[in-house]
Amino acid sequence: LRMLGYEVFNPPYLSSIIDQSAVIDWSGSVHSTLPHEAIAILSKTQFFYNPISSEAAEILNQYFEIAIVTIDPNWLKEFLKVYHGKVIYRVYGQSYPLSHFMLNYRLLDLITERENFWFCPHHEEVLSTEDSWIKRLETRVIPYCLADEVMALQDSWTFEKNTCLPKYSLGLMCPRILDNPYYRHYYNVIKKYFRGNEYKIFGIQIVPVPNLQVIGTLDRKDFLTALNKLSGFIYHYTEPTTCYLPPIEYMTLGGPVLFLKGCLLSRYFKNVSPPGEAENLTALVNLAQQLKKGDYTLSHEIITSQ
């Protein structure tokens, strides 16, 4: 956006609520044509979860024509109360229907009373569980965009180089195991169905996890390097409206991904039943066992289908 000539302000994440995706080392050295006083006020404003001061609201309405709010609907309500310009709500899928949350959180009137609100999901499938009112909004599907660092490694995975790995390690993704109930549930699924050090668990950990399977927080480059050395990736989440990026990134690298029928990843395939899809967790384990044994035929079929 800046390359196109737009003035962009990306606020620091000042909330005390932990978010594993948030950049918390915001330096404040923002290249901007705004007055220094305006930048100083915006830089100290907690835009996430908290009410926005009248001083900050005045600056927003004076200098910015469009605001992009992403992901969490909790971040949307206070912004809609004070900002009068166009709002683009950019979402990547939630584990719950957004329309229900917005209704319970009293966002409905704030959204429907304005003509300059755009709802921008990443895929049409995420609308399947939503109420009709949210589907009537100005909607534009904006697909996921993988980072350049992933695209640079496209199709770099090969079966041959993985055959020398001990026990053919497979990867899973589960961040924040000990401090987040949602992810703790999916970690318990891993413990029940995917025990063994050959199953590697990736994802940012706020609290260290005493389990040799858990890789822990990795530098981005190290994560992609480790991902490329796996013999397969297991996506064990079941939500029909959200899909995390690691399995998509691994597909892009060229490796085979296993997943459960009904999750959003499976619904990307529309009405086909790809070879990487499992009916249930028991079937998912069986497919994982085949990849773990170095089943070239299955691996090739899955990769071809992706």
Tab-separated table of C-alpha atoms in Angstrom:
chain	number	residue	atom	x	y	z
A	1	LEU	CA	0.000	0.000	0.000
A	2	ARG	CA	2.856	2.379	0.778
A	3	MET	CA	4.474	1.557	-2.566
A	4	LEU	CA	1.219	2.661	-4.192
A	5	GLY	CA	1.543	6.004	-2.422
A	6	TYR	CA	-0.884	5.538	0.451
A	7	GLU	CA	-0.321	6.947	3.915
A	8	VAL	CA	-0.454	3.878	6.182
A	9	PHE	CA	-0.406	3.751	9.950
A	10	ASN	CA	-0.106	0.310	11.548
A	11	PRO	CA	-0.644	0.718	15.320
A	12	PRO	CA	1.479	-1.029	17.948
A	13	TYR	CA	-0.131	-3.897	19.848
A	14	LEU	CA	-0.369	-2.401	23.338
A	15	SER	CA	-2.918	-4.807	24.799
A	16	SER	CA	-2.063	-6.974	27.797
A	17	ILE	CA	-4.060	-9.793	26.168
A	18	ILE	CA	-1.582	-12.211	24.587
A	19	ASP	CA	-1.854	-12.716	20.847
A	20	GLN	CA	0.699	-15.046	19.254
A	21	SER	CA	0.397	-13.226	15.913
A	22	ALA	CA	1.036	-9.759	17.288
A	23	VAL	CA	4.280	-7.859	16.734
A	24	ILE	CA	5.126	-6.406	20.134
A	25	ASP	CA	8.523	-4.853	19.377
A	26	TRP	CA	7.046	-1.882	17.488
A	27	SER	CA	9.842	0.694	17.284
A	28	GLY	CA	7.805	3.826	16.623
A	29	SER	CA	10.071	4.872	13.753
A	30	VAL	CA	7.223	5.318	11.296
A	31	HIS	CA	7.787	7.016	7.951
A	32	SER	CA	4.812	9.332	7.749
A	33	THR	CA	3.669	12.665	6.380
A	34	LEU	CA	1.359	13.121	9.378
A	35	PRO	CA	2.202	15.716	12.022
A	36	HIS	CA	4.492	14.384	14.757
A	37	GLU	CA	1.825	15.163	17.338
A	38	ALA	CA	-0.680	12.967	15.515
A	39	ILE	CA	1.772	10.057	15.276
A	40	ALA	CA	2.632	10.426	18.959
A	41	ILE	CA	-1.029	10.201	19.984
A	42	LEU	CA	-1.830	7.267	17.687
A	43	SER	CA	1.306	5.420	18.839
A	44	LYS	CA	0.100	5.536	22.433
A	45	THR	CA	-3.480	4.516	21.651
A	46	GLN	CA	-4.552	0.997	22.570
A	47	PHE	CA	-6.697	0.163	19.537
A	48	PHE	CA	-7.284	-3.463	20.542
A	49	TYR	CA	-10.247	-4.177	22.860
A	50	ASN	CA	-10.255	-0.699	24.517
A	51	PRO	CA	-12.405	2.391	23.896
A	52	ILE	CA	-10.671	4.940	21.655
A	53	SER	CA	-10.171	8.440	23.038
A	54	SER	CA	-11.819	11.436	21.411
A	55	GLU	CA	-8.362	12.860	20.718
A	56	ALA	CA	-7.287	9.780	18.756
A	57	ALA	CA	-10.699	9.576	17.046
A	58	GLU	CA	-10.377	13.149	15.808
A	59	ILE	CA	-7.015	12.316	14.215
A	60	LEU	CA	-8.398	9.169	12.585
A	61	ASN	CA	-11.316	11.015	11.020
A	62	GLN	CA	-9.192	13.975	9.930
A	63	TYR	CA	-6.351	12.111	8.230
A	64	PHE	CA	-7.573	8.642	7.190
A	65	GLU	CA	-10.123	7.773	4.499
A	66	ILE	CA	-10.110	3.993	5.014
A	67	ALA	CA	-9.460	1.723	7.983
A	68	ILE	CA	-8.713	-1.994	7.753
A	69	VAL	CA	-9.646	-3.988	10.838
A	70	THR	CA	-8.537	-7.610	10.824
A	71	ILE	CA	-9.511	-10.879	12.464
A	72	ASP	CA	-10.975	-10.327	15.933
A	73	PRO	CA	-14.473	-8.761	16.086
A	74	ASN	CA	-13.573	-7.518	19.572
A	75	TRP	CA	-11.307	-5.006	17.840
A	76	LEU	CA	-14.121	-3.779	15.620
A	77	LYS	CA	-16.763	-2.428	18.008
A	78	GLU	CA	-14.869	0.461	19.590
A	79	PHE	CA	-13.460	1.470	16.213
A	80	LEU	CA	-16.903	1.659	14.604
A	81	LYS	CA	-18.126	3.853	17.441
A	82	VAL	CA	-15.681	6.667	16.684
A	83	TYR	CA	-14.516	6.316	13.070
A	84	HIS	CA	-16.772	7.609	10.268
A	85	GLY	CA	-14.798	6.648	7.157
A	86	LYS	CA	-14.887	3.427	5.150
A	87	VAL	CA	-14.114	0.314	7.201
A	88	ILE	CA	-12.842	-2.882	5.612
A	89	TYR	CA	-13.238	-5.849	7.955
A	90	ARG	CA	-10.632	-8.350	6.749
A	91	VAL	CA	-11.142	-11.816	8.236
A	92	TYR	CA	-9.399	-15.130	7.735
A	93	GLY	CA	-12.039	-17.348	9.349
A	94	GLN	CA	-13.003	-17.819	12.975
A	95	SER	CA	-13.745	-20.969	14.979
A	96	TYR	CA	-17.261	-19.600	15.609
A	97	PRO	CA	-19.904	-17.855	13.453
A	98	LEU	CA	-19.011	-14.170	13.301
A	99	SER	CA	-22.625	-13.129	12.777
A	100	HIS	CA	-23.655	-14.736	16.089
A	101	PHE	CA	-20.807	-13.074	17.944
A	102	MET	CA	-21.553	-9.683	16.410
A	103	LEU	CA	-25.216	-9.974	17.323
A	104	ASN	CA	-24.485	-10.926	20.941
A	105	TYR	CA	-21.810	-8.251	21.205
A	106	ARG	CA	-24.218	-5.578	19.871
A	107	LEU	CA	-22.307	-4.890	16.692
A	108	LEU	CA	-25.242	-5.363	14.353
A	109	ASP	CA	-26.552	-1.788	14.479
A	110	LEU	CA	-23.062	-0.279	14.270
A	111	ILE	CA	-22.496	-2.195	11.037
A	112	THR	CA	-25.874	-2.049	9.311
A	113	GLU	CA	-26.445	1.653	10.032
A	114	ARG	CA	-23.481	2.674	7.900
A	115	GLU	CA	-23.089	2.414	4.126
A	116	ASN	CA	-19.305	2.296	4.118
A	117	PHE	CA	-18.614	-1.088	5.706
A	118	TRP	CA	-17.022	-3.893	3.678
A	119	PHE	CA	-16.883	-7.501	4.864
A	120	CYS	CA	-13.894	-9.264	3.303
A	121	PRO	CA	-13.480	-12.965	4.090
A	122	HIS	CA	-10.659	-14.978	2.532
A	123	HIS	CA	-12.929	-17.615	0.958
A	124	GLU	CA	-16.615	-17.991	0.117
A	125	GLU	CA	-16.795	-21.214	2.165
A	126	VAL	CA	-16.465	-19.289	5.455
A	127	LEU	CA	-19.899	-17.764	4.838
A	128	SER	CA	-21.650	-21.142	5.028
A	129	THR	CA	-22.287	-20.935	8.790
A	130	GLU	CA	-23.144	-17.241	8.878
A	131	ASP	CA	-26.588	-15.663	9.206
A	132	SER	CA	-28.212	-14.069	6.185
A	133	TRP	CA	-27.725	-10.478	7.406
A	134	ILE	CA	-23.945	-10.717	7.196
A	135	LYS	CA	-24.198	-12.141	3.683
A	136	ARG	CA	-26.157	-9.048	2.617
A	137	LEU	CA	-23.283	-6.741	3.500
A	138	GLU	CA	-20.985	-5.316	0.872
A	139	THR	CA	-18.774	-8.400	0.563
A	140	ARG	CA	-15.582	-8.965	-1.368
A	141	VAL	CA	-13.665	-12.232	-1.075
A	142	ILE	CA	-9.933	-11.526	-0.806
A	143	PRO	CA	-7.878	-14.751	-0.890
A	144	TYR	CA	-5.001	-15.658	1.365
A	145	CYS	CA	-1.670	-14.293	0.189
A	146	LEU	CA	1.351	-16.387	1.087
A	147	ALA	CA	4.553	-14.601	2.047
A	148	ASP	CA	7.311	-14.173	-0.533
A	149	GLU	CA	9.609	-16.352	1.585
A	150	VAL	CA	7.216	-19.280	1.121
A	151	MET	CA	6.713	-18.703	-2.601
A	152	ALA	CA	10.493	-18.634	-3.041
A	153	LEU	CA	10.541	-22.252	-1.792
A	154	GLN	CA	7.623	-23.423	-3.949
A	155	ASP	CA	7.941	-27.100	-4.968
A	156	SER	CA	11.337	-27.406	-3.247
A	157	TRP	CA	10.203	-30.437	-1.198
A	158	THR	CA	11.192	-33.834	-2.611
A	159	PHE	CA	10.397	-37.340	-1.430
A	160	GLU	CA	13.941	-38.615	-1.984
A	161	LYS	CA	15.665	-36.289	0.450
A	162	ASN	CA	13.226	-37.240	3.194
A	163	THR	CA	13.820	-40.994	2.974
A	164	CYS	CA	16.980	-40.706	5.087
A	165	LEU	CA	15.156	-39.095	8.011
A	166	PRO	CA	14.771	-41.350	11.054
A	167	LYS	CA	11.196	-42.692	11.317
A	168	TYR	CA	10.015	-40.231	8.658
A	169	SER	CA	8.997	-37.322	10.914
A	170	LEU	CA	5.557	-35.774	10.388
A	171	GLY	CA	4.529	-32.310	11.546
A	172	LEU	CA	1.507	-30.927	13.375
A	173	MET	CA	0.693	-27.389	14.446
A	174	CYS	CA	-0.445	-26.430	17.947
A	175	PRO	CA	0.629	-23.089	19.483
A	176	ARG	CA	0.048	-21.897	23.065
A	177	ILE	CA	-0.588	-25.353	24.468
A	178	LEU	CA	-0.505	-24.500	28.174
A	179	ASP	CA	-2.074	-21.022	28.248
A	180	ASN	CA	-4.968	-21.309	25.782
A	181	PRO	CA	-7.920	-23.709	26.343
A	182	TYR	CA	-8.771	-23.882	22.635
A	183	TYR	CA	-5.309	-25.088	21.642
A	184	ARG	CA	-5.015	-27.264	24.749
A	185	HIS	CA	-7.987	-29.250	23.445
A	186	TYR	CA	-6.221	-29.923	20.143
A	187	TYR	CA	-3.000	-30.780	21.968
A	188	ASN	CA	-4.925	-33.438	23.889
A	189	VAL	CA	-6.033	-34.859	20.534
A	190	ILE	CA	-2.373	-35.096	19.518
A	191	LYS	CA	-1.460	-36.803	22.785
A	192	LYS	CA	-4.194	-39.389	22.242
A	193	TYR	CA	-3.675	-40.148	18.557
A	194	PHE	CA	-0.162	-39.016	17.604
A	195	ARG	CA	2.150	-40.026	20.417
A	196	GLY	CA	5.809	-40.524	19.631
A	197	ASN	CA	8.798	-38.317	18.937
A	198	GLU	CA	8.431	-38.840	15.190
A	199	TYR	CA	5.437	-36.491	15.353
A	200	LYS	CA	6.784	-32.938	15.642
A	201	ILE	CA	4.542	-30.207	17.071
A	202	PHE	CA	5.172	-26.713	15.724
A	203	GLY	CA	3.717	-23.404	16.911
A	204	ILE	CA	4.595	-20.454	19.144
A	205	GLN	CA	4.664	-21.392	22.836
A	206	ILE	CA	4.216	-18.637	25.412
A	207	VAL	CA	4.829	-21.139	28.221
A	208	PRO	CA	7.464	-23.893	27.716
A	209	VAL	CA	5.912	-27.353	27.255
A	210	PRO	CA	7.693	-30.351	28.845
A	211	ASN	CA	7.285	-32.651	25.841
A	212	LEU	CA	10.053	-33.648	23.416
A	213	GLN	CA	7.520	-33.630	20.577
A	214	VAL	CA	7.028	-29.871	20.959
A	215	ILE	CA	9.535	-27.936	18.857
A	216	GLY	CA	8.601	-24.604	20.423
A	217	THR	CA	8.940	-21.109	19.004
A	218	LEU	CA	11.184	-20.992	15.932
A	219	ASP	CA	12.619	-18.206	13.846
A	220	ARG	CA	10.629	-17.966	10.623
A	221	LYS	CA	13.523	-19.169	8.445
A	222	ASP	CA	14.212	-22.094	10.772
A	223	PHE	CA	10.516	-23.025	10.730
A	224	LEU	CA	10.399	-23.221	6.927
A	225	THR	CA	13.646	-25.216	6.876
A	226	ALA	CA	12.240	-27.697	9.405
A	227	LEU	CA	8.941	-27.860	7.497
A	228	ASN	CA	10.767	-28.800	4.303
A	229	LYS	CA	12.463	-31.751	6.033
A	230	LEU	CA	9.215	-33.427	7.112
A	231	SER	CA	7.771	-36.449	5.334
A	232	GLY	CA	4.258	-35.085	5.710
A	233	PHE	CA	2.049	-32.665	7.610
A	234	ILE	CA	-1.055	-33.590	9.634
A	235	TYR	CA	-3.804	-30.989	9.940
A	236	HIS	CA	-5.959	-32.262	12.794
A	237	TYR	CA	-8.277	-29.260	13.218
A	238	THR	CA	-11.988	-29.664	12.493
A	239	GLU	CA	-13.394	-26.122	12.119
A	240	PRO	CA	-15.412	-25.634	8.918
A	241	THR	CA	-14.703	-21.885	8.655
A	242	THR	CA	-11.037	-21.401	9.521
A	243	CYS	CA	-7.839	-22.911	8.170
A	244	TYR	CA	-4.421	-22.113	9.599
A	245	LEU	CA	-1.557	-21.389	7.238
A	246	PRO	CA	1.076	-24.117	7.947
A	247	PRO	CA	-0.666	-26.844	5.887
A	248	ILE	CA	-1.108	-24.409	2.977
A	249	GLU	CA	2.546	-23.406	3.260
A	250	TYR	CA	3.606	-27.054	3.319
A	251	MET	CA	1.502	-27.794	0.226
A	252	THR	CA	3.222	-24.873	-1.462
A	253	LEU	CA	6.627	-26.323	-0.570
A	254	GLY	CA	5.405	-29.451	-2.343
A	255	GLY	CA	4.845	-31.882	0.537
A	256	PRO	CA	1.805	-34.098	1.287
A	257	VAL	CA	-0.809	-32.879	3.786
A	258	LEU	CA	-3.339	-35.045	5.650
A	259	PHE	CA	-6.565	-33.549	7.002
A	260	LEU	CA	-10.034	-34.390	8.322
A	261	LYS	CA	-13.178	-34.403	6.222
A	262	GLY	CA	-15.389	-31.393	6.944
A	263	CYS	CA	-12.658	-28.976	7.998
A	264	LEU	CA	-12.209	-25.873	5.858
A	265	LEU	CA	-9.047	-27.289	4.298
A	266	SER	CA	-11.055	-30.249	2.973
A	267	ARG	CA	-13.779	-27.918	1.700
A	268	TYR	CA	-11.246	-26.046	-0.432
A	269	PHE	CA	-11.318	-29.186	-2.599
A	270	LYS	CA	-15.053	-28.644	-3.279
A	271	ASN	CA	-16.894	-31.879	-4.104
A	272	VAL	CA	-13.959	-34.249	-4.550
A	273	SER	CA	-12.506	-36.623	-1.948
A	274	PRO	CA	-8.729	-36.167	-2.201
A	275	PRO	CA	-6.377	-38.964	-1.059
A	276	GLY	CA	-5.120	-36.850	1.859
A	277	GLU	CA	-8.596	-36.595	3.390
A	278	ALA	CA	-9.586	-38.822	6.327
A	279	GLU	CA	-13.142	-39.604	7.483
A	280	ASN	CA	-12.163	-39.488	11.165
A	281	LEU	CA	-9.166	-39.397	13.494
A	282	THR	CA	-8.610	-43.149	13.300
A	283	ALA	CA	-8.386	-42.948	9.510
A	284	LEU	CA	-6.101	-39.922	9.850
A	285	VAL	CA	-3.752	-41.970	12.041
A	286	ASN	CA	-3.729	-44.778	9.450
A	287	LEU	CA	-2.772	-42.383	6.660
A	288	ALA	CA	-0.069	-40.874	8.879
A	289	GLN	CA	1.319	-44.348	9.555
A	290	GLN	CA	1.610	-44.949	5.821
A	291	LEU	CA	3.535	-41.720	5.270
A	292	LYS	CA	5.673	-42.470	8.307
A	293	LYS	CA	6.675	-45.763	6.698
A	294	GLY	CA	7.730	-43.944	3.543
A	295	ASP	CA	4.776	-44.808	1.293
A	296	TYR	CA	5.853	-43.168	-1.963
A	297	THR	CA	2.626	-44.032	-3.830
A	298	LEU	CA	0.375	-42.376	-1.245
A	299	SER	CA	2.691	-39.390	-0.952
A	300	HIS	CA	2.703	-38.907	-4.729
A	301	GLU	CA	-1.098	-39.230	-4.990
A	302	ILE	CA	-1.637	-36.643	-2.263
A	303	ILE	CA	0.819	-34.173	-3.771
A	304	THR	CA	-0.747	-34.568	-7.228
A	305	SER	CA	-4.217	-33.845	-5.790
A	306	GLN	CA	-3.013	-30.639	-4.122
